C-alpha cells in the first residue's frame, strides 16, 4: 500500500464539477460532445501513437471510459483510472452493454495509483493534470514515467496557457464568452471556475516539468492559447523515480 502523509496533496478530492453526483455523470458525454468530437480525437491519438494489438495502455482521468472503450478495440489491455467512483460505475455499465473484456477500471489518481504487473507501452491523460498544483504535477509525471516501459510514450493533453499573459483579462473574457456561445451558460461557468480555482500552468513550465521527469518531448502543439498536447518518450533517467510498481 502507498503510505499517505499528512502533507501530501489530496488529488482524490473533486475539483470543479461534482462528478460524484450521478446527475452530472449522466450528462457528461452529452456536454463534452458540444465542445469536442471525442471519437475522432480518439482515432487521431491511436494513429499518432501507433497503438497496436500487443500494447498495454493506461489512462489517467478516464471519466466515463469512452476513450478506453475505443482504444480497447486496438490494444491488448487498457486500464482506466479515475477519482470518481460514480464515473467508474457508469463506465463499467458501458463495458457490460458493449461486451468488452480487455478494460479494467481502477479507483485512483495520479498520486495514489499503484501499478502492478508489466510496465505499460502507453500512458494517456487528457484534461486532468491541471487539477494538480505545479509541484504535484511534477510528482505525477515522475510516477507516470515509472510505470512506462523503456521506449514507452506519454500522450498528455491539457489546459496549458500559451497566450500573451500581458493580455490575460481580454483572453479569459473572450474564452468564456466563446464557450457560452458554443455550449451554453453552464459550461461557460465551468470555465470561469477552472480559471479561478484550478491549476492550469504556462507552456514553458509544463515543458520543463515533462523534461525534468525524464521524458523527451517528440511533439508539442498549442491551440487557441489554452490547449496543449504533447507526445513524450521515455528515453532517460528521471529525477529520483518513485517505486510505484508492485
Short mmCIF file of C-alpha atoms in Angstrom, two decimals:
data_model
loop_
_atom_site.label_atom_id
_atom_site.label_comp_id
_atom_site.label_asym_id
_atom_site.label_seq_id
_atom_site.Cartn_x
_atom_site.Cartn_y
_atom_site.Cartn_z
CA UNK A 1 0.00 0.00 0.00
CA UNK A 2 1.08 3.59 -0.62
CA UNK A 3 1.90 5.46 2.55
CA UNK A 4 -0.22 8.58 2.98
CA UNK A 5 1.45 11.58 4.59
CA UNK A 6 -0.48 14.45 6.21
CA UNK A 7 1.33 16.91 3.93
CA UNK A 8 0.53 15.12 0.66
CA UNK A 9 -1.77 16.86 -1.78
CA UNK A 10 -5.15 15.15 -1.99
CA UNK A 11 -5.84 14.69 -5.70
CA UNK A 12 -8.67 12.27 -4.91
CA UNK A 13 -10.92 15.21 -3.99
CA UNK A 14 -13.27 16.57 -6.61
CA UNK A 15 -12.30 19.90 -8.18
CA UNK A 16 -14.72 21.86 -10.36
CA UNK A 17 -17.84 19.97 -11.49
CA UNK A 18 -19.08 17.46 -8.92
CA UNK A 19 -18.57 14.16 -10.73
CA UNK A 20 -19.51 12.29 -7.57
CA UNK A 21 -23.05 13.46 -8.42
CA UNK A 22 -24.78 10.87 -10.61
CA UNK A 23 -26.78 13.58 -12.42
CA UNK A 24 -23.57 15.27 -13.58
CA UNK A 25 -22.10 11.94 -14.66
CA UNK A 26 -25.13 11.05 -16.77
CA UNK A 27 -24.92 14.28 -18.81
CA UNK A 28 -21.11 14.30 -19.08
CA UNK A 29 -20.83 12.65 -22.51
CA UNK A 30 -23.50 14.94 -23.98
CA UNK A 31 -21.81 18.03 -22.56
CA UNK A 32 -18.42 17.02 -23.95
CA UNK A 33 -19.97 16.43 -27.37
CA UNK A 34 -20.89 20.14 -27.51
CA UNK A 35 -17.21 21.10 -27.38
CA UNK A 36 -15.31 18.09 -28.73
CA UNK A 37 -15.54 15.27 -31.26
CA UNK A 38 -14.33 12.65 -28.78
CA UNK A 39 -14.49 9.70 -31.19
CA UNK A 40 -12.45 11.46 -33.86
CA UNK A 41 -9.95 12.70 -31.26
CA UNK A 42 -9.55 9.12 -30.03
CA UNK A 43 -8.90 7.83 -33.55
CA UNK A 44 -6.32 10.57 -34.07
CA UNK A 45 -4.49 9.66 -30.84
CA UNK A 46 -4.45 5.95 -31.68
CA UNK A 47 -2.96 6.75 -35.08
CA UNK A 48 -0.50 9.32 -33.69
CA UNK A 49 0.89 6.93 -31.08
CA UNK A 50 0.68 3.80 -33.21
CA UNK A 51 -1.18 1.78 -30.58
CA UNK A 52 -1.25 -1.88 -31.62
CA UNK A 53 -2.80 -5.21 -30.65
CA UNK A 54 0.06 -6.24 -28.32
CA UNK A 55 0.22 -2.96 -26.39
CA UNK A 56 -0.63 -2.27 -22.76
CA UNK A 57 -2.19 1.14 -22.11
CA UNK A 58 -3.17 3.19 -19.04
CA UNK A 59 -5.35 6.29 -18.96
CA UNK A 60 -5.45 8.74 -16.04
CA UNK A 61 -8.68 10.69 -15.72
CA UNK A 62 -10.72 8.18 -17.68
CA UNK A 63 -14.08 9.75 -16.81
CA UNK A 64 -16.95 7.74 -18.28
CA UNK A 65 -14.47 5.49 -20.08
CA UNK A 66 -15.33 6.44 -23.65
CA UNK A 67 -11.68 6.76 -24.68
CA UNK A 68 -10.75 3.46 -23.01
CA UNK A 69 -13.53 1.58 -24.73
CA UNK A 70 -12.46 2.82 -28.15
CA UNK A 71 -8.76 2.11 -27.55
CA UNK A 72 -9.66 -1.38 -26.29
CA UNK A 73 -10.50 -2.31 -29.89
CA UNK A 74 -6.87 -1.72 -30.87
CA UNK A 75 -4.74 -2.86 -27.89
CA UNK A 76 -4.15 -5.90 -25.70
CA UNK A 77 -5.27 -4.35 -22.41
CA UNK A 78 -6.15 -0.89 -21.12
CA UNK A 79 -6.57 0.36 -17.55
CA UNK A 80 -8.66 3.45 -16.86
CA UNK A 81 -8.03 5.34 -13.62
CA UNK A 82 -10.34 7.98 -12.16
CA UNK A 83 -11.08 9.66 -8.82
CA UNK A 84 -14.86 9.40 -9.21
CA UNK A 85 -16.48 6.11 -8.29
CA UNK A 86 -19.67 7.34 -9.94
CA UNK A 87 -17.82 7.82 -13.22
CA UNK A 88 -16.33 4.34 -12.96
CA UNK A 89 -19.70 2.75 -12.19
CA UNK A 90 -21.07 4.40 -15.32
CA UNK A 91 -18.04 3.25 -17.34
CA UNK A 92 -18.44 -0.33 -16.10
CA UNK A 93 -22.05 -0.31 -17.28
CA UNK A 94 -20.76 0.56 -20.75
CA UNK A 95 -18.41 -2.46 -20.63
CA UNK A 96 -21.35 -4.76 -19.91
CA UNK A 97 -23.51 -3.26 -22.63
CA UNK A 98 -20.75 -3.45 -25.27
CA UNK A 99 -19.31 -6.83 -24.28
CA UNK A 100 -15.71 -5.61 -23.89
CA UNK A 101 -13.33 -7.77 -21.84
CA UNK A 102 -9.90 -6.11 -22.07
CA UNK A 103 -10.63 -3.00 -19.98
CA UNK A 104 -10.08 -2.56 -16.24
CA UNK A 105 -11.30 0.49 -14.36
CA UNK A 106 -9.48 1.47 -11.15
CA UNK A 107 -10.45 4.00 -8.49
CA UNK A 108 -7.34 6.13 -8.07
CA UNK A 109 -5.41 9.19 -9.13
CA UNK A 110 -2.06 10.49 -10.37
CA UNK A 111 -0.69 10.39 -6.83
CA UNK A 112 -2.36 7.25 -5.45
CA UNK A 113 -2.46 4.70 -8.29
CA UNK A 114 -0.13 1.77 -7.76
CA UNK A 115 0.73 -0.19 -10.88
CA UNK A 116 1.05 -3.97 -10.77
CA UNK A 117 2.50 -6.24 -13.40
CA UNK A 118 4.26 -5.38 -16.63
CA UNK A 119 5.17 -1.74 -17.39
CA UNK A 120 2.84 -0.25 -19.99
CA UNK A 121 3.59 0.84 -23.55
CA UNK A 122 1.48 3.99 -23.42
CA UNK A 123 0.02 6.34 -20.82
CA UNK A 124 -2.65 8.79 -21.91
CA UNK A 125 -4.13 11.62 -19.89
CA UNK A 126 -6.45 14.32 -21.16
CA UNK A 127 -7.75 17.41 -19.38
CA UNK A 128 -6.88 16.10 -15.92
CA UNK A 129 -3.35 17.11 -14.88
CA UNK A 130 -4.39 20.75 -14.36
CA UNK A 131 -6.21 19.67 -11.20
CA UNK A 132 -2.79 19.44 -9.51
CA UNK A 133 -0.56 22.37 -8.44
CA UNK A 134 2.73 22.52 -10.34
CA UNK A 135 4.87 20.72 -7.76
CA UNK A 136 2.41 17.83 -7.69
CA UNK A 137 2.23 17.82 -11.48
CA UNK A 138 5.95 17.04 -11.33
CA UNK A 139 5.38 14.16 -8.94
CA UNK A 140 2.57 12.86 -11.16
CA UNK A 141 4.81 12.95 -14.24
CA UNK A 142 7.59 11.18 -12.32
CA UNK A 143 5.12 8.46 -11.36
CA UNK A 144 3.87 8.10 -14.93
CA UNK A 145 7.46 7.75 -16.11
CA UNK A 146 7.97 4.91 -13.61
CA UNK A 147 5.11 2.76 -14.95
CA UNK A 148 6.13 3.09 -18.61
CA UNK A 149 8.42 0.57 -20.22
CA UNK A 150 11.69 1.87 -21.71
CA UNK A 151 10.80 3.49 -25.02
CA UNK A 152 7.17 3.88 -23.98
CA UNK A 153 5.21 7.06 -24.63
CA UNK A 154 3.05 9.52 -22.72
CA UNK A 155 0.30 11.41 -24.52
CA UNK A 156 -0.65 14.47 -22.49
CA UNK A 157 -3.43 16.86 -23.42
CA UNK A 158 -4.41 19.59 -21.00
CA UNK A 159 -5.30 23.21 -20.48
CA UNK A 160 -1.93 24.95 -20.74
CA UNK A 161 -1.61 28.70 -21.24
CA UNK A 162 0.39 29.82 -24.28
CA UNK A 163 -1.20 33.26 -24.78
CA UNK A 164 0.40 36.64 -24.04
CA UNK A 165 -0.04 36.96 -20.27
CA UNK A 166 0.02 40.77 -20.55
CA UNK A 167 -3.43 40.40 -22.12
CA UNK A 168 -4.86 37.86 -19.68
CA UNK A 169 -8.05 39.78 -18.86
CA UNK A 170 -9.07 40.06 -22.51
CA UNK A 171 -8.08 36.45 -23.19
CA UNK A 172 -10.13 34.93 -20.38
CA UNK A 173 -13.18 37.10 -21.17
CA UNK A 174 -13.06 36.04 -24.82
CA UNK A 175 -12.58 32.36 -23.97
CA UNK A 176 -15.52 32.31 -21.57
CA UNK A 177 -17.73 34.27 -23.98
CA UNK A 178 -16.94 31.89 -26.84
CA UNK A 179 -17.66 28.85 -24.65
CA UNK A 180 -21.03 30.33 -23.71
CA UNK A 181 -21.98 30.89 -27.35
CA UNK A 182 -20.93 27.36 -28.35
CA UNK A 183 -22.03 25.29 -25.37
CA UNK A 184 -24.22 27.38 -23.09
CA UNK A 185 -24.16 29.11 -19.74
CA UNK A 186 -23.37 26.05 -17.62
CA UNK A 187 -20.15 25.16 -19.43
CA UNK A 188 -19.06 28.79 -19.55
CA UNK A 189 -19.43 28.87 -15.76
CA UNK A 190 -17.31 25.72 -15.57
CA UNK A 191 -14.55 27.53 -17.49
CA UNK A 192 -14.86 30.51 -15.13
CA UNK A 193 -14.43 28.20 -12.14
CA UNK A 194 -11.50 26.41 -13.78
CA UNK A 195 -9.62 29.66 -14.42
CA UNK A 196 -10.23 30.89 -10.88
CA UNK A 197 -9.77 27.72 -8.82
CA UNK A 198 -7.79 25.12 -10.78
CA UNK A 199 -4.09 24.93 -11.62
CA UNK A 200 -3.54 25.26 -15.36
CA UNK A 201 0.05 26.32 -15.96
CA UNK A 202 2.11 28.05 -18.65
CA UNK A 203 3.59 26.32 -21.69
CA UNK A 204 7.21 26.85 -20.67
CA UNK A 205 6.55 25.49 -17.19
CA UNK A 206 4.79 22.38 -18.50
CA UNK A 207 7.60 21.61 -20.92
CA UNK A 208 10.10 21.94 -18.09
CA UNK A 209 8.13 19.58 -15.85
CA UNK A 210 7.91 16.97 -18.61
CA UNK A 211 11.63 17.11 -19.35
CA UNK A 212 12.58 17.03 -15.68
CA UNK A 213 10.61 13.80 -15.28
CA UNK A 214 13.00 12.24 -17.82
CA UNK A 215 10.89 12.44 -20.97
CA UNK A 216 11.93 13.60 -24.41
CA UNK A 217 9.20 15.75 -25.98
CA UNK A 218 8.70 14.45 -29.50
CA UNK A 219 5.74 16.64 -30.35
CA UNK A 220 4.26 19.76 -28.75
CA UNK A 221 1.23 21.54 -30.14
CA UNK A 222 -0.59 24.58 -28.74
CA UNK A 223 -4.12 25.60 -29.73
CA UNK A 224 -6.29 28.63 -29.00
CA UNK A 225 -3.95 29.86 -26.28
CA UNK A 226 -5.28 27.42 -23.67
CA UNK A 227 -4.92 23.88 -25.02
CA UNK A 228 -1.76 21.83 -25.45
CA UNK A 229 -0.89 18.30 -26.47
CA UNK A 230 2.43 16.54 -26.06
CA UNK A 231 3.86 13.22 -27.17
CA UNK A 232 6.69 12.31 -24.80
CA UNK A 233 9.02 9.31 -24.93
CA UNK A 234 10.73 7.58 -22.02
CA UNK A 235 14.38 7.73 -23.05
CA UNK A 236 16.44 8.55 -19.96
CA UNK A 237 16.61 8.61 -16.18
CA UNK A 238 14.10 10.57 -14.16
CA UNK A 239 14.87 12.53 -11.02
CA UNK A 240 14.68 10.03 -8.14
CA UNK A 241 11.97 7.88 -9.81
CA UNK A 242 9.33 6.66 -7.35
CA UNK A 243 8.77 2.98 -6.63
CA UNK A 244 5.12 2.54 -7.59
CA UNK A 245 5.26 -0.79 -9.37
CA UNK A 246 4.43 -3.84 -7.28
#
